[in-house]
Amino acid sequence: MQFPSRGCVNSANPPLTSQQLADTLTMGGLEVEELRPVAPPFSKIVVGEIREAVQHPDADRLRVCQVDVGQESLLNIVCGAPNARAGIRCLGALVGAQLPPRR
């Protein structure tokens, strides 16, 4: 049986790592065959909120968005998504972001 450990790890008191949870389950008589991350490691990926989206002056299919990612100032992001509009949340990769390799 597979299940995500996040709920168990987050609700444990005191908090446990995934390995400590696996050890505890094993000591309780359950067999843990392997631990696998759900996603490859990544960094500097944030959730932002589009505050303003206007048509790009030189392109029909692009929009220039002002995006709040929790920094001091809004970021100017050029976006090709046809549904980009003020008020929606989106993922953003900040400068220096590390993305997982394609499979």
Tab-separated table of N, CA and C in Angstrom:
chain	number	residue	atom	x	y	z
A	1	MET	N	0.844	-1.167	0.000
A	1	MET	CA	0.000	0.000	0.000
A	1	MET	C	0.895	1.236	0.000
A	2	GLN	N	0.518	2.222	-0.805
A	2	GLN	CA	1.253	3.481	-0.835
A	2	GLN	C	0.406	4.564	-0.187
A	3	PHE	N	1.054	5.426	0.580
A	3	PHE	CA	0.338	6.582	1.114
A	3	PHE	C	1.331	7.706	1.342
A	4	PRO	N	0.864	8.940	1.206
A	4	PRO	CA	1.752	10.073	1.456
A	4	PRO	C	1.995	10.230	2.951
A	5	SER	N	3.239	10.415	3.311
A	5	SER	CA	3.585	10.509	4.730
A	5	SER	C	3.407	11.911	5.288
A	6	ARG	N	3.173	12.901	4.429
A	6	ARG	CA	3.099	14.284	4.895
A	6	ARG	C	2.090	14.448	6.027
A	7	GLY	N	0.896	13.888	5.891
A	7	GLY	CA	-0.121	14.036	6.933
A	7	GLY	C	0.322	13.430	8.250
A	8	CYS	N	0.932	12.265	8.185
A	8	CYS	CA	1.399	11.615	9.416
A	8	CYS	C	2.558	12.380	10.041
A	9	VAL	N	3.487	12.816	9.212
A	9	VAL	CA	4.659	13.522	9.720
A	9	VAL	C	4.242	14.864	10.317
A	10	ASN	N	3.334	15.591	9.638
A	10	ASN	CA	2.912	16.909	10.131
A	10	ASN	C	2.075	16.832	11.388
A	11	SER	N	1.318	15.761	11.568
A	11	SER	CA	0.445	15.678	12.741
A	11	SER	C	1.093	14.964	13.920
A	12	ALA	N	2.285	14.433	13.736
A	12	ALA	CA	2.976	13.751	14.835
A	12	ALA	C	3.427	14.775	15.868
A	13	ASN	N	3.371	14.363	17.128
A	13	ASN	CA	3.809	15.238	18.198
A	13	ASN	C	4.799	14.480	19.058
A	14	PRO	N	6.068	14.730	19.074
A	14	PRO	CA	6.771	15.777	18.342
A	14	PRO	C	6.892	15.426	16.851
A	15	PRO	N	7.195	16.421	16.011
A	15	PRO	CA	7.310	16.170	14.568
A	15	PRO	C	8.364	15.104	14.263
A	16	LEU	N	8.099	14.288	13.271
A	16	LEU	CA	9.010	13.225	12.856
A	16	LEU	C	9.475	13.459	11.427
A	17	THR	N	10.672	12.975	11.127
A	17	THR	CA	11.106	12.946	9.734
A	17	THR	C	10.462	11.737	9.068
A	18	SER	N	10.525	11.667	7.743
A	18	SER	CA	9.965	10.512	7.042
A	18	SER	C	10.651	9.218	7.482
A	19	GLN	N	11.959	9.265	7.707
A	19	GLN	CA	12.691	8.075	8.136
A	19	GLN	C	12.261	7.644	9.534
A	20	GLN	N	12.070	8.593	10.430
A	20	GLN	CA	11.619	8.258	11.789
A	20	GLN	C	10.212	7.652	11.759
A	21	LEU	N	9.351	8.173	10.887
A	21	LEU	CA	8.011	7.607	10.738
A	21	LEU	C	8.098	6.169	10.234
A	22	ALA	N	8.954	5.920	9.234
A	22	ALA	CA	9.120	4.566	8.703
A	22	ALA	C	9.620	3.623	9.788
A	23	ASP	N	10.582	4.078	10.592
A	23	ASP	CA	11.107	3.252	11.680
A	23	ASP	C	10.016	2.944	12.711
A	24	THR	N	9.193	3.946	13.033
A	24	THR	CA	8.109	3.752	14.001
A	24	THR	C	7.078	2.763	13.471
A	25	LEU	N	6.719	2.882	12.200
A	25	LEU	CA	5.761	1.943	11.599
A	25	LEU	C	6.324	0.523	11.596
A	26	THR	N	7.613	0.403	11.285
A	26	THR	CA	8.254	-0.919	11.284
A	26	THR	C	8.239	-1.525	12.683
A	27	MET	N	8.526	-0.721	13.693
A	27	MET	CA	8.504	-1.218	15.071
A	27	MET	C	7.088	-1.599	15.500
A	28	GLY	N	6.080	-1.011	14.852
A	28	GLY	CA	4.688	-1.330	15.156
A	28	GLY	C	4.183	-2.539	14.386
A	29	GLY	N	5.050	-3.181	13.597
A	29	GLY	CA	4.662	-4.396	12.890
A	29	GLY	C	4.276	-4.198	11.436
A	30	LEU	N	4.410	-2.998	10.903
A	30	LEU	CA	4.116	-2.749	9.491
A	30	LEU	C	5.422	-2.699	8.712
A	31	GLU	N	5.412	-3.293	7.544
A	31	GLU	CA	6.627	-3.327	6.731
A	31	GLU	C	6.680	-2.109	5.821
A	32	VAL	N	7.782	-1.365	5.885
A	32	VAL	CA	8.020	-0.233	4.993
A	32	VAL	C	9.084	-0.678	4.000
A	33	GLU	N	8.679	-0.811	2.737
A	33	GLU	CA	9.608	-1.298	1.719
A	33	GLU	C	10.529	-0.208	1.202
A	34	GLU	N	9.998	0.984	0.990
A	34	GLU	CA	10.837	2.062	0.469
A	34	GLU	C	10.229	3.414	0.799
A	35	LEU	N	11.084	4.418	0.802
A	35	LEU	CA	10.673	5.807	0.944
A	35	LEU	C	11.036	6.508	-0.357
A	36	ARG	N	10.063	7.175	-0.978
A	36	ARG	CA	10.317	7.889	-2.225
A	36	ARG	C	9.770	9.306	-2.124
A	37	PRO	N	10.534	10.283	-2.583
A	37	PRO	CA	9.974	11.635	-2.630
A	37	PRO	C	8.894	11.706	-3.715
A	38	VAL	N	7.900	12.541	-3.493
A	38	VAL	CA	6.814	12.672	-4.453
A	38	VAL	C	7.290	13.420	-5.688
A	39	ALA	N	8.180	14.373	-5.492
A	39	ALA	CA	8.692	15.180	-6.599
A	39	ALA	C	10.198	15.334	-6.436
A	40	PRO	N	10.907	15.497	-7.543
A	40	PRO	CA	12.344	15.762	-7.432
A	40	PRO	C	12.574	17.093	-6.720
A	41	PRO	N	13.781	17.284	-6.185
A	41	PRO	CA	14.053	18.536	-5.476
A	41	PRO	C	13.998	19.749	-6.408
A	42	PHE	N	13.522	20.864	-5.880
A	42	PHE	CA	13.515	22.123	-6.617
A	42	PHE	C	13.641	23.255	-5.611
A	43	SER	N	14.003	24.445	-6.086
A	43	SER	CA	14.152	25.582	-5.184
A	43	SER	C	13.734	26.864	-5.886
A	44	LYS	N	13.395	27.860	-5.083
A	44	LYS	CA	12.993	29.186	-5.543
A	44	LYS	C	11.783	29.165	-6.480
A	45	ILE	N	10.872	28.234	-6.247
A	45	ILE	CA	9.592	28.204	-6.946
A	45	ILE	C	8.558	28.726	-5.950
A	46	VAL	N	7.812	29.747	-6.334
A	46	VAL	CA	6.888	30.404	-5.424
A	46	VAL	C	5.498	30.500	-6.037
A	47	VAL	N	4.521	30.733	-5.186
A	47	VAL	CA	3.164	31.022	-5.641
A	47	VAL	C	3.010	32.530	-5.626
A	48	GLY	N	2.586	33.083	-6.748
A	48	GLY	CA	2.380	34.519	-6.850
A	48	GLY	C	0.943	34.822	-7.223
A	49	GLU	N	0.548	36.062	-7.004
A	49	GLU	CA	-0.788	36.495	-7.405
A	49	GLU	C	-0.653	37.608	-8.434
A	50	ILE	N	-1.334	37.439	-9.557
A	50	ILE	CA	-1.305	38.455	-10.601
A	50	ILE	C	-2.140	39.639	-10.135
A	51	ARG	N	-1.519	40.801	-10.046
A	51	ARG	CA	-2.214	42.015	-9.629
A	51	ARG	C	-2.760	42.789	-10.824
A	52	GLU	N	-2.039	42.704	-11.938
A	52	GLU	CA	-2.467	43.411	-13.147
A	52	GLU	C	-1.953	42.633	-14.359
A	53	ALA	N	-2.756	42.561	-15.397
A	53	ALA	CA	-2.355	41.886	-16.634
A	53	ALA	C	-2.844	42.725	-17.810
A	54	VAL	N	-1.910	43.180	-18.633
A	54	VAL	CA	-2.257	43.986	-19.806
A	54	VAL	C	-1.649	43.353	-21.052
A	55	GLN	N	-2.247	43.647	-22.175
A	55	GLN	CA	-1.756	43.130	-23.453
A	55	GLN	C	-0.345	43.650	-23.710
A	56	HIS	N	0.532	42.773	-24.196
A	56	HIS	CA	1.893	43.170	-24.550
A	56	HIS	C	1.812	44.117	-25.750
A	57	PRO	N	2.549	45.220	-25.741
A	57	PRO	CA	2.424	46.190	-26.828
A	57	PRO	C	2.917	45.693	-28.191
A	58	ASP	N	3.804	44.689	-28.185
A	58	ASP	CA	4.389	44.233	-29.450
A	58	ASP	C	4.038	42.794	-29.813
A	59	ALA	N	3.099	42.190	-29.107
A	59	ALA	CA	2.767	40.791	-29.385
A	59	ALA	C	1.284	40.539	-29.133
A	60	ASP	N	0.667	39.798	-30.027
A	60	ASP	CA	-0.766	39.506	-29.904
A	60	ASP	C	-1.082	38.484	-28.821
A	61	ARG	N	-0.174	37.538	-28.594
A	61	ARG	CA	-0.468	36.421	-27.694
A	61	ARG	C	0.243	36.499	-26.346
A	62	LEU	N	0.798	37.638	-26.015
A	62	LEU	CA	1.506	37.787	-24.744
A	62	LEU	C	0.829	38.844	-23.883
A	63	ARG	N	0.970	38.665	-22.570
A	63	ARG	CA	0.458	39.638	-21.610
A	63	ARG	C	1.601	40.030	-20.673
A	64	VAL	N	1.633	41.275	-20.266
A	64	VAL	CA	2.609	41.744	-19.290
A	64	VAL	C	1.882	41.791	-17.948
A	65	CYS	N	2.377	41.015	-17.002
A	65	CYS	CA	1.701	40.873	-15.708
A	65	CYS	C	2.549	41.469	-14.589
A	66	GLN	N	1.882	42.124	-13.661
A	66	GLN	CA	2.491	42.560	-12.406
A	66	GLN	C	2.137	41.481	-11.385
A	67	VAL	N	3.155	40.796	-10.855
A	67	VAL	CA	2.922	39.635	-10.001
A	67	VAL	C	3.508	39.858	-8.615
A	68	ASP	N	2.695	39.620	-7.597
A	68	ASP	CA	3.115	39.714	-6.198
A	68	ASP	C	3.579	38.337	-5.742
A	69	VAL	N	4.897	38.225	-5.475
A	69	VAL	CA	5.452	36.955	-4.997
A	69	VAL	C	5.964	37.073	-3.566
A	70	GLY	N	5.507	38.116	-2.861
A	70	GLY	CA	5.907	38.288	-1.465
A	70	GLY	C	7.194	39.061	-1.283
A	71	GLN	N	7.701	39.679	-2.329
A	71	GLN	CA	8.902	40.500	-2.204
A	71	GLN	C	8.504	41.955	-2.016
A	72	GLU	N	9.490	42.841	-1.883
A	72	GLU	CA	9.210	44.257	-1.658
A	72	GLU	C	8.424	44.891	-2.797
A	73	SER	N	8.732	44.508	-4.027
A	73	SER	CA	8.054	45.109	-5.177
A	73	SER	C	7.454	44.018	-6.056
A	74	LEU	N	6.507	44.416	-6.882
A	74	LEU	CA	5.882	43.481	-7.819
A	74	LEU	C	6.865	43.146	-8.930
A	75	LEU	N	6.750	41.947	-9.466
A	75	LEU	CA	7.600	41.531	-10.575
A	75	LEU	C	6.864	41.734	-11.891
A	76	ASN	N	7.578	42.206	-12.904
A	76	ASN	CA	7.059	42.275	-14.266
A	76	ASN	C	7.332	40.942	-14.923
A	77	ILE	N	6.301	40.219	-15.309
A	77	ILE	CA	6.478	38.916	-15.942
A	77	ILE	C	5.686	38.896	-17.238
A	78	VAL	N	6.357	38.552	-18.329
A	78	VAL	CA	5.682	38.397	-19.618
A	78	VAL	C	5.180	36.966	-19.691
A	79	CYS	N	3.897	36.827	-19.983
A	79	CYS	CA	3.242	35.525	-19.900
A	79	CYS	C	2.488	35.232	-21.195
A	80	GLY	N	2.537	33.987	-21.621
A	80	GLY	CA	1.815	33.569	-22.815
A	80	GLY	C	0.534	32.818	-22.515
A	81	ALA	N	0.178	32.687	-21.252
A	81	ALA	CA	-1.037	31.949	-20.904
A	81	ALA	C	-2.270	32.782	-21.259
A	82	PRO	N	-3.192	32.209	-22.008
A	82	PRO	CA	-4.374	32.978	-22.410
A	82	PRO	C	-5.304	33.305	-21.235
A	83	ASN	N	-5.195	32.584	-20.126
A	83	ASN	CA	-6.074	32.835	-18.977
A	83	ASN	C	-5.433	33.729	-17.915
A	84	ALA	N	-4.272	34.319	-18.191
A	84	ALA	CA	-3.610	35.197	-17.220
A	84	ALA	C	-4.459	36.449	-17.028
A	85	ARG	N	-4.866	36.686	-15.780
A	85	ARG	CA	-5.701	37.849	-15.468
A	85	ARG	C	-5.485	38.209	-14.002
A	86	ALA	N	-5.848	39.422	-13.672
A	86	ALA	CA	-5.695	39.899	-12.294
A	86	ALA	C	-6.516	39.031	-11.341
A	87	GLY	N	-5.914	38.721	-10.194
A	87	GLY	CA	-6.618	37.987	-9.153
A	87	GLY	C	-6.321	36.502	-9.084
A	88	ILE	N	-5.736	35.927	-10.126
A	88	ILE	CA	-5.454	34.489	-10.051
A	88	ILE	C	-4.060	34.260	-9.487
A	89	ARG	N	-3.859	33.084	-8.949
A	89	ARG	CA	-2.551	32.695	-8.417
A	89	ARG	C	-1.862	31.800	-9.442
A	90	CYS	N	-0.543	31.885	-9.452
A	90	CYS	CA	0.234	31.115	-10.425
A	90	CYS	C	1.582	30.768	-9.810
A	91	LEU	N	2.242	29.789	-10.397
A	91	LEU	CA	3.598	29.438	-9.978
A	91	LEU	C	4.582	30.330	-10.701
A	92	GLY	N	5.642	30.687	-10.010
A	92	GLY	CA	6.691	31.488	-10.615
A	92	GLY	C	8.050	30.964	-10.212
A	93	ALA	N	8.988	31.043	-11.140
A	93	ALA	CA	10.367	30.648	-10.866
A	93	ALA	C	11.190	31.920	-10.708
A	94	LEU	N	11.721	32.138	-9.505
A	94	LEU	CA	12.539	33.314	-9.249
A	94	LEU	C	13.918	33.146	-9.875
A	95	VAL	N	14.659	34.238	-9.956
A	95	VAL	CA	16.017	34.194	-10.506
A	95	VAL	C	16.839	33.189	-9.698
A	96	GLY	N	17.509	32.281	-10.369
A	96	GLY	CA	18.309	31.257	-9.705
A	96	GLY	C	17.537	29.990	-9.361
A	97	ALA	N	16.315	29.898	-9.825
A	97	ALA	CA	15.482	28.711	-9.515
A	97	ALA	C	16.120	27.444	-10.087
A	98	GLN	N	15.970	26.365	-9.343
A	98	GLN	CA	16.435	25.050	-9.775
A	98	GLN	C	15.214	24.181	-10.031
A	99	LEU	N	15.035	23.753	-11.264
A	99	LEU	CA	13.921	22.910	-11.618
A	99	LEU	C	14.392	21.463	-11.813
A	100	PRO	N	13.528	20.492	-11.549
A	100	PRO	CA	13.934	19.100	-11.761
A	100	PRO	C	14.139	18.832	-13.252
A	101	PRO	N	15.017	17.891	-13.574
A	101	PRO	CA	15.234	17.571	-14.997
A	101	PRO	C	13.996	16.901	-15.590
A	102	ARG	N	13.831	17.064	-16.895
A	102	ARG	CA	12.733	16.377	-17.592
A	102	ARG	C	13.023	14.889	-17.655
A	103	ARG	N	11.969	14.113	-17.624
A	103	ARG	CA	12.163	12.652	-17.711
A	103	ARG	C	11.994	12.200	-19.128
